[in-house]
Coordinates of C-alpha atoms in Angstrom, one line a residue:
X141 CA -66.7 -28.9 -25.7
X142 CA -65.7 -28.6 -29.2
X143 CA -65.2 -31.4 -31.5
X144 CA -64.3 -31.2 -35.1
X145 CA -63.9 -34.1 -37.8
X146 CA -60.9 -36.0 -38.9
X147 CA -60.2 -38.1 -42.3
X148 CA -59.2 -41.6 -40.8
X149 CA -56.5 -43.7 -43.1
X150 CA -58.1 -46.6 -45.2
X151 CA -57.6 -50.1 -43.3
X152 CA -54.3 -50.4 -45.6
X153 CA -53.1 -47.9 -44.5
X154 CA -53.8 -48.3 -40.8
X155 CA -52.2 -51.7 -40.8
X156 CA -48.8 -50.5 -42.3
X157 CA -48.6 -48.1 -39.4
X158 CA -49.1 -51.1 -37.4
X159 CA -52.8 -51.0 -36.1
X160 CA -54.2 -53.8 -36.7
X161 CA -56.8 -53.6 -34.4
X162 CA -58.8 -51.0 -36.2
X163 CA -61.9 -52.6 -36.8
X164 CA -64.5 -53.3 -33.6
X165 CA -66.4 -56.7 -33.7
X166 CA -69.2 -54.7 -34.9
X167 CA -67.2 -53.5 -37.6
X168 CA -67.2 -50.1 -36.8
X169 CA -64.0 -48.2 -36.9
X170 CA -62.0 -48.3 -33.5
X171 CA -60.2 -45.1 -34.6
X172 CA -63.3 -42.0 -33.9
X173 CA -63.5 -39.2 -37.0
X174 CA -63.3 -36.7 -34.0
X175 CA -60.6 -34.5 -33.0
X176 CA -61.6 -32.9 -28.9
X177 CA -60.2 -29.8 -28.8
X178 CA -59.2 -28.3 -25.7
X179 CA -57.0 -25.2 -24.3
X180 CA -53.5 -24.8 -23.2
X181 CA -55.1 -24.1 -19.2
X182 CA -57.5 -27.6 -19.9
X183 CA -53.8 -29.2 -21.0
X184 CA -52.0 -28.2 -17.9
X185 CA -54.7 -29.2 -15.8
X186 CA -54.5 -32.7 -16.9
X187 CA -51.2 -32.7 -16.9
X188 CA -50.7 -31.3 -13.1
X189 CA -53.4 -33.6 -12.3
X190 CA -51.4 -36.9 -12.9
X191 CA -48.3 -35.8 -11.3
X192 CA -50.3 -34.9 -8.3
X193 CA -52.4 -38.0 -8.3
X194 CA -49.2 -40.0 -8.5
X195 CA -47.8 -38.9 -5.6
X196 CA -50.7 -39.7 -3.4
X197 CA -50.4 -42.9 -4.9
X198 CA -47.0 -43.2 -3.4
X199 CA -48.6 -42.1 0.0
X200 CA -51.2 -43.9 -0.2
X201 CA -48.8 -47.3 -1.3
X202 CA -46.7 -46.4 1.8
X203 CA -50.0 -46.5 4.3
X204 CA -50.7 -50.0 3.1
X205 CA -47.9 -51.9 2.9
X206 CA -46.9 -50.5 7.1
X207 CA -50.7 -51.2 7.9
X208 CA -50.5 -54.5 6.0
X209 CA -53.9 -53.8 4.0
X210 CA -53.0 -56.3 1.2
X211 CA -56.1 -58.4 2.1
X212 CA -58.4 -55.2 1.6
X213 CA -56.8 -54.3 -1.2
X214 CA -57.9 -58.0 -2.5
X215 CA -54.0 -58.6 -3.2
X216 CA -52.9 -62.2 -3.7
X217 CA -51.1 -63.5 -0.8
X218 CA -48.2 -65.1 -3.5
X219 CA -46.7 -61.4 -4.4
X220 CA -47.1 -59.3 -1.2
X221 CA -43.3 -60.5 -0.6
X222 CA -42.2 -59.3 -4.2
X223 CA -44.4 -56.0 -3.6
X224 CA -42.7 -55.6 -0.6
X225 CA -39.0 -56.1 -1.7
X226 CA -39.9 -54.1 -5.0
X227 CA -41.5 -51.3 -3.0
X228 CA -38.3 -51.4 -0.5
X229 CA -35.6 -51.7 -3.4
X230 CA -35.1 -48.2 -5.7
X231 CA -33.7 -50.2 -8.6
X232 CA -37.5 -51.8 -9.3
X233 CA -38.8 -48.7 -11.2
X234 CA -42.1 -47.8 -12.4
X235 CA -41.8 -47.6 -16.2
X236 CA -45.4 -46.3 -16.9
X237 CA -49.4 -46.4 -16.4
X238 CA -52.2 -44.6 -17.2
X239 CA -54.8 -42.7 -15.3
X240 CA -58.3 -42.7 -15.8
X241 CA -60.3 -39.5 -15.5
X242 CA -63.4 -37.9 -15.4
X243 CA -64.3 -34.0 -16.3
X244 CA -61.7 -31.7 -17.1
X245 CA -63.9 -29.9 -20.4
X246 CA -65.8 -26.7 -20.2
X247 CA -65.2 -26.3 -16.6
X248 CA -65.9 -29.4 -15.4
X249 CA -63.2 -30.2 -12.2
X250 CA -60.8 -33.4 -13.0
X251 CA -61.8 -36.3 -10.7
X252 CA -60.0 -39.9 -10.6
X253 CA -61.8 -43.2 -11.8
X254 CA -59.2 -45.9 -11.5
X255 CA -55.4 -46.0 -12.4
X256 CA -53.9 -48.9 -14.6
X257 CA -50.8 -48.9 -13.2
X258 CA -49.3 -52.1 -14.3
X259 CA -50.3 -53.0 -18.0
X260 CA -52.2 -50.2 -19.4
X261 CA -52.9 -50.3 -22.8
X262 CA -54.0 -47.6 -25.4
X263 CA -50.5 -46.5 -25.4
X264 CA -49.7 -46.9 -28.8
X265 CA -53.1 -45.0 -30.1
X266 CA -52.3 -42.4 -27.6
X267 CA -48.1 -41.7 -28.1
X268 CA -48.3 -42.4 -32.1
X269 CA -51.8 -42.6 -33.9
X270 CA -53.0 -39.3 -32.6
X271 CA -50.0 -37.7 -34.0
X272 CA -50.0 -39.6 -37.3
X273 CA -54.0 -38.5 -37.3
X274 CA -53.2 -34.7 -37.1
X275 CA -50.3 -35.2 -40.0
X276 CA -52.7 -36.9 -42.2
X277 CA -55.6 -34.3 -41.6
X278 CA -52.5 -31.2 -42.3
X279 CA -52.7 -30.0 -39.0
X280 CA -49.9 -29.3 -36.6
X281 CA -48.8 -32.1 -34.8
X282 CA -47.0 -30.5 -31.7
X283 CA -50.7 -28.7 -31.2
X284 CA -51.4 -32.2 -28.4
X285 CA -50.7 -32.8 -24.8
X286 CA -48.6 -35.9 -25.9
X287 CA -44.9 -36.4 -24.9
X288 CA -45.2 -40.1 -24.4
X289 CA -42.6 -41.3 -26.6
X290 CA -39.7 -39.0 -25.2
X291 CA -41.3 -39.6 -21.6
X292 CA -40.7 -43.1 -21.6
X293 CA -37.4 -43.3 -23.2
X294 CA -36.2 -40.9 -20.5
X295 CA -37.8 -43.0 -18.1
X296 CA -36.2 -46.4 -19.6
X297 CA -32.8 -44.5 -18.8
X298 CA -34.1 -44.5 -15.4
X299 CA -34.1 -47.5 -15.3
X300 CA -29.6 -47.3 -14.8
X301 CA -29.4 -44.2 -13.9
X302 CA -32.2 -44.1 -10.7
X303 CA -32.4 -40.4 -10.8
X304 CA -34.4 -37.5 -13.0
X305 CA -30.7 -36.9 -14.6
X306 CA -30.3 -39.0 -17.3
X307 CA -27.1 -37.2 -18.6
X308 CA -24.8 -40.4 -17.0
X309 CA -26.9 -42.9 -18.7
X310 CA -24.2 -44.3 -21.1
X311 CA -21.4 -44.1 -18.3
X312 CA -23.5 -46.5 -16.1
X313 CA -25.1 -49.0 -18.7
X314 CA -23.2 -51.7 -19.0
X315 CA -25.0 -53.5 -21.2
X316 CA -27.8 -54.5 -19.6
X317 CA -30.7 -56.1 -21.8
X318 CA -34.4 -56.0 -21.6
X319 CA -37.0 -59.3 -23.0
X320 CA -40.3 -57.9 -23.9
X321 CA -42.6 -60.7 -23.7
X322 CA -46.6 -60.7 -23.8
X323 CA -49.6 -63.2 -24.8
X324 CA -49.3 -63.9 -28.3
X325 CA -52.7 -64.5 -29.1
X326 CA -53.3 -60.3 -29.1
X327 CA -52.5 -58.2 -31.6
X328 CA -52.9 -55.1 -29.7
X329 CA -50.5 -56.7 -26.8
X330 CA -47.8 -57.7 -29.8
X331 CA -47.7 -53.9 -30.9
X332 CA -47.9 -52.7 -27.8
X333 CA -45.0 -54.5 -26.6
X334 CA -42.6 -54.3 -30.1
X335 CA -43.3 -50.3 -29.5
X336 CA -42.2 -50.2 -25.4
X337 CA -39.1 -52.3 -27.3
X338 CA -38.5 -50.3 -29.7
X339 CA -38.2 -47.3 -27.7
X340 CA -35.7 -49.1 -25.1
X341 CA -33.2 -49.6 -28.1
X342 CA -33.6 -46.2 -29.6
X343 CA -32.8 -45.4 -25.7
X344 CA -29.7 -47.6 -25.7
X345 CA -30.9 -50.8 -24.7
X346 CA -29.9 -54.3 -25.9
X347 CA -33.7 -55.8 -26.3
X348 CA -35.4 -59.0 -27.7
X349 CA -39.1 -59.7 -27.9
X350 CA -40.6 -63.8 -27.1
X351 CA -43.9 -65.1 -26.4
X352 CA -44.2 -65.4 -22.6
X353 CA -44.7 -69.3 -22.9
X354 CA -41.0 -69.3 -24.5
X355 CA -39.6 -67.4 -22.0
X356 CA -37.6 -69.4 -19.7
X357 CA -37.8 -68.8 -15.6
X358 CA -34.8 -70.2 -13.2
X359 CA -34.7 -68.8 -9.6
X360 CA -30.5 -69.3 -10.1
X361 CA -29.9 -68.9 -13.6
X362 CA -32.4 -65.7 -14.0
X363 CA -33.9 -65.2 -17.4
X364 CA -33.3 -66.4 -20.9
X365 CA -34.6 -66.2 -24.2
X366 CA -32.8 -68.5 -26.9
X367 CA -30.1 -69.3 -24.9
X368 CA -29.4 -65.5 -23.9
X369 CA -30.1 -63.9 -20.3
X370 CA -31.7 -61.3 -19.6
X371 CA -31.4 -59.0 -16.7
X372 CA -34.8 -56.8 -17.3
X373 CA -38.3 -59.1 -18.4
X374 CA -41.4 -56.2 -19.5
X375 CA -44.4 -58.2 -19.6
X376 CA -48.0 -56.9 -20.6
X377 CA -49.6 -59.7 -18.2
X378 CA -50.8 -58.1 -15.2
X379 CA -49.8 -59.0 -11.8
X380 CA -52.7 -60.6 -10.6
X381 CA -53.3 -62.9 -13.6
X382 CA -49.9 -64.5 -12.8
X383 CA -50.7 -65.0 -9.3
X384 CA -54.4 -66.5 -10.1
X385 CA -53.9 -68.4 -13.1
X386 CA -50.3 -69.2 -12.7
X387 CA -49.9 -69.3 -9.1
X388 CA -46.3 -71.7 -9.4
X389 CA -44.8 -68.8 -11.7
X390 CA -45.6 -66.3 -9.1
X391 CA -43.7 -68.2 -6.4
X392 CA -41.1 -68.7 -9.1
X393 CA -40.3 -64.6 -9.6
X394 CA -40.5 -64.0 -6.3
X395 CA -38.1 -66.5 -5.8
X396 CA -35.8 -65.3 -8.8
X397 CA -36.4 -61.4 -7.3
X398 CA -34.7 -62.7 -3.8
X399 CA -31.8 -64.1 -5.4
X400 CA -31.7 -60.2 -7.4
X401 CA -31.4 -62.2 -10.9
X402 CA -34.1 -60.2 -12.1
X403 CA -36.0 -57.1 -12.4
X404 CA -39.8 -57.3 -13.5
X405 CA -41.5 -54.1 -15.1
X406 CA -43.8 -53.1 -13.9
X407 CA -42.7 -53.8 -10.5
X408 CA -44.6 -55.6 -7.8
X409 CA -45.8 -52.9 -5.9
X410 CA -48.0 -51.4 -9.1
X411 CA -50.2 -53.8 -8.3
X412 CA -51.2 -51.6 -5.3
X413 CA -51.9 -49.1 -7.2
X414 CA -53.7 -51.2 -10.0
X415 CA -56.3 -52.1 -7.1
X416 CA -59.3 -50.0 -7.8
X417 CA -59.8 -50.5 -4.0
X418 CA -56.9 -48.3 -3.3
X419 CA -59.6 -45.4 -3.7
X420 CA -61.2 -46.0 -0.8
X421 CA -57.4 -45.5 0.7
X422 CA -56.8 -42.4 -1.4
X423 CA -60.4 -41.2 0.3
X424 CA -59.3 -42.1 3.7
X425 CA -56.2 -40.5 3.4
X426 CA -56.8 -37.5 1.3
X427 CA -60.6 -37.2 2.4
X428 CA -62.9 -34.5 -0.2
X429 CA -59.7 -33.8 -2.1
X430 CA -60.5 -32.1 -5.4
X431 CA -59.1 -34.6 -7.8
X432 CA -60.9 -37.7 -5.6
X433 CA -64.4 -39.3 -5.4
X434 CA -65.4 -40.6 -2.2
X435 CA -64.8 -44.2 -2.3
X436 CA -66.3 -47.2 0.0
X437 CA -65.6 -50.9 0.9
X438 CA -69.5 -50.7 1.4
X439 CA -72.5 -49.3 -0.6
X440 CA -72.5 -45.6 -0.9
X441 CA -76.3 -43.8 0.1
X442 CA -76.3 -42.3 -2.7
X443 CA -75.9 -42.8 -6.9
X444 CA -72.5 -45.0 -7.3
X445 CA -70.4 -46.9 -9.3
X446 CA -69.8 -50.2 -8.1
X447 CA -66.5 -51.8 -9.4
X448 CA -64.2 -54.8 -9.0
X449 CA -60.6 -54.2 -7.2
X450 CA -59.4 -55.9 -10.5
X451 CA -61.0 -55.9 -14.1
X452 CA -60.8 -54.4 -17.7
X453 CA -62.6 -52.5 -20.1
X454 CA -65.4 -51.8 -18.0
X455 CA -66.9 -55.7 -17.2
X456 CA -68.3 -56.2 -14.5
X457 CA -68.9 -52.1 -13.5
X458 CA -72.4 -51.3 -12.3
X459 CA -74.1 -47.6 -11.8
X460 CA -76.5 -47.6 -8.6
X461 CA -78.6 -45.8 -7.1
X462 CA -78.6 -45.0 -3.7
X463 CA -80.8 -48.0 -2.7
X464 CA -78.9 -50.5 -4.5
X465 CA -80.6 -50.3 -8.0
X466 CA -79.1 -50.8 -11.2
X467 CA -79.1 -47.8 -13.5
X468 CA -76.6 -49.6 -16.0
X469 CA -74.4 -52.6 -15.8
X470 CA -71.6 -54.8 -17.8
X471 CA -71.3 -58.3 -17.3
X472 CA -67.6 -59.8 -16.6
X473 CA -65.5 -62.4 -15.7
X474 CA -64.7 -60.6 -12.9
X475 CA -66.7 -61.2 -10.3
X476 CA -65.1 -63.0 -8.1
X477 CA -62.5 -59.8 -6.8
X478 CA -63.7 -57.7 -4.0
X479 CA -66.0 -54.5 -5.0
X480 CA -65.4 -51.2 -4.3
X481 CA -68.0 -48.5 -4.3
X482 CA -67.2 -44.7 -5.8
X483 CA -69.5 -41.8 -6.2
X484 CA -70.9 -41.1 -9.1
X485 CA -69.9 -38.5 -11.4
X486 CA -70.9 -38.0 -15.7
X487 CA -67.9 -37.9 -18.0
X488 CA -68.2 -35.2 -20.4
X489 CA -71.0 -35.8 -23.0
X490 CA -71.8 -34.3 -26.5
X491 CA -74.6 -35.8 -28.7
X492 CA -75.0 -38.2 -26.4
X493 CA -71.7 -39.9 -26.3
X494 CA -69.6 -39.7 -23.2
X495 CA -66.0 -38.5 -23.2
X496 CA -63.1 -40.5 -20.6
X497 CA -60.0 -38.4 -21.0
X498 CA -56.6 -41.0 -19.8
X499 CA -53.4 -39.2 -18.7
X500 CA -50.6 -41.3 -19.2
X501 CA -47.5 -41.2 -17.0
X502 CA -43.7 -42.3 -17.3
X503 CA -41.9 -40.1 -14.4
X504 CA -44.6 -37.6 -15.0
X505 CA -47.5 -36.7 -16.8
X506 CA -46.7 -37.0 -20.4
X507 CA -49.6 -37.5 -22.9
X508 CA -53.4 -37.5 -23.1
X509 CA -56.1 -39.4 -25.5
X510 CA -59.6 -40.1 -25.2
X511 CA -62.4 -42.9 -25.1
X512 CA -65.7 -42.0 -26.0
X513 CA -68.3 -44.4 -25.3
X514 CA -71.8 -44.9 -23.0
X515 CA -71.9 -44.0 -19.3
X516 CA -70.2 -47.0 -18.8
X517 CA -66.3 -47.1 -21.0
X518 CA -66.3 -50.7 -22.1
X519 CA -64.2 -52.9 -24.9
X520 CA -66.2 -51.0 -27.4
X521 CA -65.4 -48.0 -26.7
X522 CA -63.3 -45.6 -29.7
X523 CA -60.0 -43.7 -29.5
X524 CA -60.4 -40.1 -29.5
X525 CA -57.7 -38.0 -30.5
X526 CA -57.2 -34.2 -29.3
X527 CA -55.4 -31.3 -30.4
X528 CA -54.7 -27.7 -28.1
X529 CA -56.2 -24.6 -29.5

């Protein structure tokens, strides 16, 4: 694993390319000094990985929605009727997520952790910052594994044109308009959400951006902003927060999907795949493949990673031993989801930091960054850019 060092922008700087989150509670810098670098072969690796992963997904989505697992899958009984119709209907399309991985460096075989399927984040460090990095250190900035911008305008297309050719995109659009809408107490989800935008107009897209609390919801009128309507609503809230903390505005798009008023991106049915206990599915259905770790409703006999089926940034994660001891544990608010239990396996380490590499995904693999934290990848974890040798 070779890692070299990279001059990071002053906070100025940083904050007129519009990350403002570049500063950890700790104040240490969010953005690491380190550039991974990794071959072409490594590259493709990750990059066949993801595509293959995501069509297992799809099997594996399939499998539970016939065998009606949605209670396994801890999935909130308000949206298994929109994850149904959006899983049934082609025009509720999968903009993009993120897989989580493990190995992949000096050898070491790819394996799955988890896949953020409906509002991954790290997006705009991953598609823009790593680029800007390589620019500002004077080295080549096509040398990365990182398409992510032109992926997901491609894949915003798709949103009209339902097919990989995009080349009848402007004969079919007729004028159509997405609302962007997230929290707007985080920064991170503001930029995040502006840059998704920002691509769907350079993509041809009438767009507008609102708060979600100023977003209005009517199961016969659809969705407006300001007066305006809306056919498309993006929203960097993830399914099951809606259901659990907002269980009336659950019913409410469901209702508003039925009368086809309105499509919701992510759809539905990511939800499924946001489950971490959809690897225990993968394992049953794909049993000792080479990109999977076995995965358990019930304690594994041997050293594991216990998890919740939902949950961010690593709270409420647990290493165990095979008896039940904890190696190393984060505390959450997330204990009230179901657990799953995966088998252990070490992220790359150097100098005794460990290395997560995420492949993002918009109709294919399309881009690649890195965390580096402990053994477990929590909220203070940094942004590790990459470049191919």
């Amino acid at each position: 694993m070779r890692i070299s060092t990279l001059s990071l922008p002053d906070k100025g700087a940083l904050e007129s390319m519009g990350l403002t989150w570049h500063t950890d509670r700790d104040e240490s810098s969010y953005l690491s000094d380190e550039l991974i670098h990794i071959s072409q072969a490594e590259a493709e690796a990750f990059y066949e990985a993801g595509n293959t992963l995501y069509d297992m997904f799809v099997e594996a989505g399939e499998y539970v929605i016939e065998n009606d697992l949605f209670f396994e899958l801890d999935i909130p009984p308000s949206l298994i009727g929109a994850i149904k119709q959006s899983w049934e209907e082609d025009i509720h399309w999968h903009l993009y997520g993120r897989f989580d991985l493990a190995g992949g460096l000096d050898g070491k075989p790819i394996k799955l952790l988890e896949f953020n399927a409906d509002t991954p984040t790290m997006l705009y460090e991953s598609a823009l910052m790593q680029w800007a990095l390589l620019k500002y250190n004077k080295l080549d900035q096509s040398a990365q594994f990182n398409n992510i911008h032109n992926a997901l305008s491609d894949n915003f297309k798709r949103l009209i044109t339902l097919d990989e050719d995009i080349s009848n995109f402007e004969e079919l659009y007729e004028g159509w308009k997405i609302l962007f809408s997230c929290i707007p107490s985080s920064h991170e989800d503001i930029t995040t959400t502006r840059f998704l935008e920002y691509i769907a107009k350079e993509s041809g897209f009438e767009c507008g951006f609102a708060p979600i609390d100023e977003v209005h919801f009517s199961p016969s009128e659809g969705l407006s902003h300001n007066g305006i309507n809306y056919e498309f609503l993006f929203k960097l809230i993830p399914w099951e927060n809606i259901a659990i903390d907002e269980p009336e505005l659950a019913l409410l798009i469901s209702e508003m999907m039925q009368n086809h008023n309105t499509i919701f991106l992510n759809p539905a049915y990511t939800l499924l795949f946001q489950s971490k206990r959809m690897l225990k599915i993968l394992w049953d259905l794909f049993p000792n493949h080479p990109l999977l770790l076995e995965a358990s409703f019930s304690p594994l006999p041997y050293k594991q990673v216990s998890k919740p089926a939902f949950g961010r940034e690593g709270a409420n994660v647990s290493i165990l031993e095979g008896n039940g001891a904890i190696i190393e544990s984060k505390d959450g608010i997330y204990n009230n989801h179901k657990n799953v239990y995966q088998a252990f396996y070490e992220l790359n380490s150097h100098n005794g930091a460990f290395y997560q590499p995420n492949v993002f995904f918009a109709y294919e693999s399309c881009g690649l960054g890195f965390r580096k934290g402990g053994k477990i990848i929590d909220n203070y974890s940094k942004f590790v850019s990459h470049c191919i040798s």
